mmCIF file of C-alpha atoms and ligand atoms in Angstrom:
data_model
loop_
_atom_site.group_PDB
_atom_site.id
_atom_site.type_symbol
_atom_site.label_atom_id
_atom_site.label_comp_id
_atom_site.label_asym_id
_atom_site.label_seq_id
_atom_site.Cartn_x
_atom_site.Cartn_y
_atom_site.Cartn_z
ATOM 1 C CA MET W 766 -47.879 2.332 -9.663
ATOM 2 C CA ARG W 767 -46.179 5.296 -11.304
ATOM 3 C CA ARG W 768 -48.717 8.035 -11.963
ATOM 4 C CA ILE W 769 -46.695 11.126 -12.856
ATOM 5 C CA ILE W 770 -46.036 12.305 -16.393
ATOM 6 C CA LEU W 771 -43.215 14.859 -16.533
ATOM 7 C CA SER W 772 -43.937 17.725 -18.904
ATOM 8 C CA ILE W 773 -40.577 18.934 -20.190
ATOM 9 C CA ASP W 774 -41.249 22.406 -21.601
ATOM 10 C CA GLU W 775 -37.769 23.780 -20.900
ATOM 11 C CA PRO W 776 -34.345 22.182 -21.291
ATOM 12 C CA ILE W 777 -33.379 19.716 -18.582
ATOM 13 C CA SER W 778 -30.198 17.669 -18.266
ATOM 14 C CA LYS W 779 -30.309 14.075 -19.433
ATOM 15 C CA GLU W 780 -28.560 13.078 -16.221
ATOM 16 C CA LYS W 781 -31.426 14.476 -14.114
ATOM 17 C CA LEU W 782 -34.005 12.857 -16.360
ATOM 18 C CA VAL W 783 -32.361 9.451 -16.043
ATOM 19 C CA GLU W 784 -32.319 9.883 -12.251
ATOM 20 C CA MET W 785 -36.076 10.565 -12.335
ATOM 21 C CA GLU W 786 -36.918 7.723 -14.701
ATOM 22 C CA ASP W 787 -37.956 5.225 -12.017
ATOM 23 C CA GLY W 788 -40.453 7.673 -10.521
ATOM 24 C CA LEU W 789 -42.196 8.564 -13.773
ATOM 25 C CA ALA W 790 -44.876 6.953 -15.928
ATOM 26 C CA ALA W 791 -44.031 8.949 -19.065
ATOM 27 C CA VAL W 792 -42.547 12.166 -20.384
ATOM 28 C CA LYS W 793 -44.408 14.754 -22.414
ATOM 29 C CA VAL W 794 -42.612 17.111 -24.785
ATOM 30 C CA GLY W 795 -43.920 19.781 -27.093
ATOM 31 C CA TRP W 796 -43.203 22.953 -29.017
ATOM 32 C CA PRO W 797 -41.286 24.873 -26.312
ATOM 33 C CA LEU W 798 -38.673 22.126 -25.927
ATOM 34 C CA ILE W 799 -38.455 21.423 -29.671
ATOM 35 C CA LEU W 800 -37.933 25.148 -30.333
ATOM 36 C CA SER W 801 -35.287 25.368 -27.586
ATOM 37 C CA ILE W 802 -33.109 22.374 -28.368
ATOM 38 C CA GLY W 803 -34.322 21.263 -31.787
ATOM 39 C CA VAL W 804 -35.618 17.909 -32.991
ATOM 40 C CA ASP W 805 -32.127 16.374 -32.762
ATOM 41 C CA GLY W 806 -31.722 17.694 -29.227
ATOM 42 C CA VAL W 807 -35.055 16.182 -28.205
ATOM 43 C CA ASN W 808 -34.060 12.909 -29.842
ATOM 44 C CA LYS W 809 -30.780 12.835 -27.882
ATOM 45 C CA LEU W 810 -32.571 13.669 -24.639
ATOM 46 C CA LEU W 811 -35.158 10.915 -25.075
ATOM 47 C CA THR W 812 -33.025 8.168 -26.601
ATOM 48 C CA GLY W 813 -32.515 5.271 -24.224
ATOM 49 C CA LEU W 814 -35.186 6.364 -21.739
ATOM 50 C CA GLY W 815 -37.451 3.455 -20.835
ATOM 51 C CA LEU W 816 -40.495 5.711 -20.603
ATOM 52 C CA LYS W 817 -43.468 6.416 -22.821
ATOM 53 C CA LYS W 818 -42.795 9.547 -24.883
ATOM 54 C CA ILE W 819 -45.862 11.678 -25.507
ATOM 55 C CA PHE W 820 -45.578 14.459 -28.082
ATOM 56 C CA ASP W 821 -47.868 17.282 -27.033
ATOM 57 C CA LEU W 822 -48.015 19.309 -30.234
ATOM 58 C CA LYS W 823 -51.749 19.878 -29.839
ATOM 59 C CA LEU W 824 -52.142 18.848 -33.459
ATOM 60 C CA ALA W 825 -54.979 20.895 -34.932
ATOM 61 C CA ASP W 826 -54.861 20.994 -38.704
ATOM 62 C CA ILE W 827 -55.938 19.265 -41.902
ATOM 63 C CA ASP W 828 -54.960 15.587 -42.117
ATOM 64 C CA ASN W 829 -52.141 16.099 -44.655
ATOM 65 C CA THR W 830 -50.320 18.644 -42.472
ATOM 66 C CA MET W 831 -50.703 16.560 -39.326
ATOM 67 C CA ASN W 832 -49.520 13.439 -41.134
ATOM 68 C CA LEU W 833 -46.352 15.259 -42.310
ATOM 69 C CA ILE W 834 -45.611 16.228 -38.686
ATOM 70 C CA VAL W 835 -46.238 12.692 -37.401
ATOM 71 C CA GLU W 836 -43.999 11.239 -40.113
ATOM 72 C CA LYS W 837 -41.066 13.428 -38.947
ATOM 73 C CA LEU W 838 -41.441 12.660 -35.247
ATOM 74 C CA LYS W 839 -42.639 9.074 -35.172
ATOM 75 C CA PRO W 840 -39.151 7.539 -34.684
ATOM 76 C CA MET W 841 -39.033 9.058 -31.191
ATOM 77 C CA ALA W 842 -42.732 9.219 -30.274
ATOM 78 C CA ASP W 843 -45.040 6.695 -28.623
ATOM 79 C CA ALA W 844 -48.058 8.988 -28.548
ATOM 80 C CA PHE W 845 -49.372 12.289 -29.909
ATOM 81 C CA ILE W 846 -51.814 14.777 -28.429
ATOM 82 C CA ALA W 847 -54.297 16.460 -30.767
ATOM 83 C CA HIS W 848 -57.174 18.885 -30.346
ATOM 84 C CA SER W 849 -60.629 17.425 -30.829
ATOM 85 C CA PHE W 850 -62.262 20.635 -32.080
ATOM 86 C CA ILE W 851 -60.767 20.076 -35.554
ATOM 87 C CA GLY W 852 -63.398 17.386 -36.147
ATOM 88 C CA VAL W 853 -63.318 14.111 -38.025
ATOM 89 C CA ARG W 854 -63.752 14.652 -41.776
ATOM 90 C CA GLY W 855 -60.532 15.740 -43.527
ATOM 91 C CA SER W 856 -58.741 15.870 -40.220
ATOM 92 C CA LEU W 857 -58.684 13.420 -37.271
ATOM 93 C CA GLY W 858 -60.502 10.748 -39.291
ATOM 94 C CA SER W 859 -57.553 10.485 -41.699
ATOM 95 C CA LEU W 860 -54.758 11.001 -39.204
ATOM 96 C CA ASN W 861 -52.219 8.248 -39.818
ATOM 97 C CA LEU W 862 -50.395 7.683 -36.552
ATOM 98 C CA GLN W 863 -48.506 4.625 -37.777
ATOM 99 C CA GLY W 864 -49.058 2.670 -34.584
ATOM 100 C CA ARG W 865 -48.602 5.568 -32.178
ATOM 101 C CA GLU W 866 -51.255 6.327 -29.580
ATOM 102 C CA LEU W 867 -53.603 9.296 -29.814
ATOM 103 C CA TYR W 868 -54.729 11.470 -26.902
ATOM 104 C CA LEU W 869 -57.444 14.041 -27.564
ATOM 105 C CA VAL W 870 -57.829 17.267 -25.582
ATOM 106 C CA LEU W 871 -61.347 17.482 -24.137
ATOM 107 C CA SER W 872 -60.820 20.504 -21.957
ATOM 108 C CA MET W 873 -57.986 22.928 -21.143
ATOM 109 C CA SER W 874 -56.592 23.763 -17.711
ATOM 110 C CA HIS W 875 -56.266 27.569 -17.985
ATOM 111 C CA PRO W 876 -58.848 29.944 -16.452
ATOM 112 C CA GLY W 877 -60.102 31.330 -19.786
ATOM 113 C CA TRP W 878 -61.196 28.008 -21.265
ATOM 114 C CA ASN W 879 -64.849 27.860 -22.337
ATOM 115 C CA GLU W 880 -66.343 24.619 -21.064
ATOM 116 C CA SER W 881 -69.387 24.966 -23.313
ATOM 117 C CA PHE W 882 -67.320 23.327 -26.108
ATOM 118 C CA TYR W 883 -67.455 20.055 -24.184
ATOM 119 C CA PRO W 884 -70.537 18.394 -25.784
ATOM 120 C CA TYR W 885 -69.018 18.825 -29.268
ATOM 121 C CA LEU W 886 -65.533 17.690 -28.200
ATOM 122 C CA ARG W 887 -67.060 14.625 -26.545
ATOM 123 C CA GLU W 888 -68.959 13.754 -29.733
ATOM 124 C CA VAL W 889 -65.744 13.967 -31.795
ATOM 125 C CA ALA W 890 -63.794 11.884 -29.253
ATOM 126 C CA MET W 891 -66.516 9.217 -29.278
ATOM 127 C CA GLU W 892 -66.270 8.950 -33.045
ATOM 128 C CA VAL W 893 -62.450 8.982 -33.206
ATOM 129 C CA ASN W 894 -62.038 6.530 -30.303
ATOM 130 C CA PRO W 895 -58.509 7.532 -29.194
ATOM 131 C CA GLU W 896 -56.419 5.654 -26.592
ATOM 132 C CA GLY W 897 -56.737 8.491 -24.155
ATOM 133 C CA LEU W 898 -58.047 11.916 -23.264
ATOM 134 C CA VAL W 899 -56.614 15.070 -21.734
ATOM 135 C CA ALA W 900 -58.690 16.717 -18.994
ATOM 136 C CA PRO W 901 -57.648 19.404 -16.507
ATOM 137 C CA ALA W 902 -56.639 18.813 -12.891
ATOM 138 C CA THR W 903 -57.773 22.390 -12.248
ATOM 139 C CA ARG W 904 -61.416 21.345 -12.878
ATOM 140 C CA PRO W 905 -62.233 18.183 -10.936
ATOM 141 C CA SER W 906 -65.888 18.302 -12.027
ATOM 142 C CA VAL W 907 -64.763 18.067 -15.677
ATOM 143 C CA ILE W 908 -62.571 15.050 -14.895
ATOM 144 C CA ARG W 909 -65.512 13.353 -13.186
ATOM 145 C CA LYS W 910 -67.675 14.016 -16.263
ATOM 146 C CA VAL W 911 -64.980 12.725 -18.646
ATOM 147 C CA ARG W 912 -64.568 9.570 -16.526
ATOM 148 C CA GLU W 913 -68.341 9.032 -16.593
ATOM 149 C CA ASP W 914 -68.548 9.579 -20.371
ATOM 150 C CA PHE W 915 -65.422 7.518 -21.181
ATOM 151 C CA PRO W 916 -65.166 4.813 -18.500
ATOM 152 C CA THR W 917 -62.489 2.755 -20.274
ATOM 153 C CA LYS W 918 -60.195 5.489 -21.640
ATOM 154 C CA VAL W 919 -56.865 6.564 -20.179
ATOM 155 C CA VAL W 920 -57.291 10.069 -18.774
ATOM 156 C CA ILE W 921 -54.166 12.210 -18.376
ATOM 157 C CA SER W 922 -54.434 15.428 -16.463
ATOM 158 C CA PRO W 923 -52.314 18.620 -16.546
ATOM 159 C CA GLY W 924 -52.579 21.565 -14.169
ATOM 160 C CA VAL W 925 -50.933 20.127 -11.052
ATOM 161 C CA GLY W 926 -48.394 22.295 -9.224
ATOM 162 C CA ALA W 927 -47.746 25.543 -11.113
ATOM 163 C CA GLN W 928 -51.396 25.889 -12.213
ATOM 164 C CA GLY W 929 -52.785 25.272 -8.750
ATOM 165 C CA ALA W 930 -54.058 21.700 -8.437
ATOM 166 C CA GLU W 931 -52.529 19.570 -5.676
ATOM 167 C CA PRO W 932 -50.857 16.216 -6.393
ATOM 168 C CA GLY W 933 -53.507 13.502 -6.339
ATOM 169 C CA ASP W 934 -56.478 15.846 -6.926
ATOM 170 C CA ALA W 935 -57.016 14.719 -10.512
ATOM 171 C CA ILE W 936 -56.590 11.018 -9.791
ATOM 172 C CA CYS W 937 -59.045 11.265 -6.904
ATOM 173 C CA SER W 938 -61.528 12.717 -9.440
ATOM 174 C CA GLY W 939 -61.027 9.884 -11.945
ATOM 175 C CA ALA W 940 -57.843 10.586 -13.923
ATOM 176 C CA ASP W 941 -55.223 7.861 -14.429
ATOM 177 C CA TYR W 942 -52.104 10.038 -14.594
ATOM 178 C CA GLU W 943 -51.153 13.565 -13.570
ATOM 179 C CA ILE W 944 -48.968 15.759 -15.772
ATOM 180 C CA MET W 945 -46.499 18.081 -14.023
ATOM 181 C CA GLY W 946 -43.942 20.400 -15.506
ATOM 182 C CA ARG W 947 -42.686 23.545 -13.770
ATOM 183 C CA ALA W 948 -43.352 22.216 -10.266
ATOM 184 C CA ILE W 949 -40.589 19.685 -10.944
ATOM 185 C CA TYR W 950 -38.205 21.000 -13.586
ATOM 186 C CA LEU W 951 -37.980 24.556 -12.187
ATOM 187 C CA SER W 952 -37.168 23.243 -8.738
ATOM 188 C CA GLU W 953 -33.547 23.560 -7.636
ATOM 189 C CA ARG W 954 -33.508 19.833 -6.981
ATOM 190 C CA PRO W 955 -35.939 18.212 -9.439
ATOM 191 C CA VAL W 956 -35.137 14.643 -8.415
ATOM 192 C CA GLU W 957 -35.890 15.325 -4.739
ATOM 193 C CA LYS W 958 -38.937 17.394 -5.720
ATOM 194 C CA LEU W 959 -40.348 14.483 -7.705
ATOM 195 C CA ARG W 960 -39.934 12.242 -4.631
ATOM 196 C CA GLU W 961 -41.638 14.817 -2.430
ATOM 197 C CA ILE W 962 -44.564 15.216 -4.858
ATOM 198 C CA THR W 963 -44.909 11.449 -5.204
ATOM 199 C CA LYS W 964 -45.170 11.112 -1.429
ATOM 200 C CA LYS W 965 -47.803 13.897 -1.294
ATOM 201 C CA MET W 966 -49.746 12.161 -4.035
ATOM 202 C CA GLU W 967 -49.630 8.805 -2.262
ATOM 203 C CA ASP W 968 -50.930 10.395 0.951
ATOM 204 C CA ARG W 969 -53.747 12.116 -0.945
ATOM 205 C CA LEU W 970 -54.696 8.920 -2.811
ATOM 206 C CA TYR W 971 -54.851 7.057 0.469
ATOM 207 C CA GLU W 972 -57.569 9.491 1.613
ATOM 208 C CA CYS W 973 -59.792 9.441 -1.485
HETATM 209 O O1 C5P Z 1078 -45.687 23.526 -16.014
HETATM 210 P P1 C5P Z 1078 -47.058 22.917 -15.982
HETATM 211 O O2 C5P Z 1078 -47.192 21.791 -14.980
HETATM 212 O O3 C5P Z 1078 -48.158 23.924 -15.863
HETATM 213 O O4 C5P Z 1078 -47.198 22.224 -17.426
HETATM 214 C C1 C5P Z 1078 -48.413 21.713 -17.902
HETATM 215 C C2 C5P Z 1078 -48.226 21.186 -19.304
HETATM 216 O O5 C5P Z 1078 -49.452 20.605 -19.753
HETATM 217 C C3 C5P Z 1078 -47.852 22.245 -20.335
HETATM 218 O O6 C5P Z 1078 -47.048 21.615 -21.323
HETATM 219 C C4 C5P Z 1078 -49.189 22.638 -20.940
HETATM 220 O O7 C5P Z 1078 -49.050 23.107 -22.261
HETATM 221 C C5 C5P Z 1078 -49.923 21.295 -20.924
HETATM 222 N N1 C5P Z 1078 -51.390 21.328 -20.921
HETATM 223 C C6 C5P Z 1078 -52.119 22.058 -20.007
HETATM 224 N N2 C5P Z 1078 -53.496 22.028 -20.063
HETATM 225 C C7 C5P Z 1078 -54.135 21.292 -20.974
HETATM 226 C C8 C5P Z 1078 -53.415 20.539 -21.898
HETATM 227 C C9 C5P Z 1078 -52.025 20.572 -21.828
HETATM 228 O O8 C5P Z 1078 -51.541 22.703 -19.125
HETATM 229 N N3 C5P Z 1078 -55.445 21.184 -20.964
#
């Protein structure tokens, strides 16, 4: 089973991406790539790829603003990531995703994140009932908690590689997919790097 989601935060050649396609579960794109190559550039890069396309814009606004963004990007998106702290009334509760999936951020992967937000974010996520949740590979205890609180949700987990978690750490703690960006796309040979990471992950999963 393919368990790696490639986070493309900097331009990458379409040729390389196509070569990696078989080893990936999905791609995740967000503001850095959109600002580098534009919406049309992102569209060209993603067109024809047989992978789920997750737009990580960390939507966090009133419903009208978020709906205008979704409307623009929906032709190329299969899923959107939003922040849960924005709450339900006037915001997530009226988000019109037009058939696209929603992933809510329950915790961030960087060192400065304040985990005491979690009870509130969990309450919002329970009410909104998204397809999936984002929880950090850098905090295995948080992934275990999210898995316990949301046994049936898809959990996707960033923080592997450049941010310190090892391939397989998050899945061993209960995540379904691991998100990796720089560890792959900044490598001199991204295609080989993906293979190497996949092998490491398989070995780790065998142990846990
Ligand atoms: O390059 P790297 O593997 O660190 O990329 C991780 C990606 O996941 C980035 O796009 C980052 O914005 C995103 N992300 C994260 N932590 C979260 C949610 C998203 O690192 N909690």
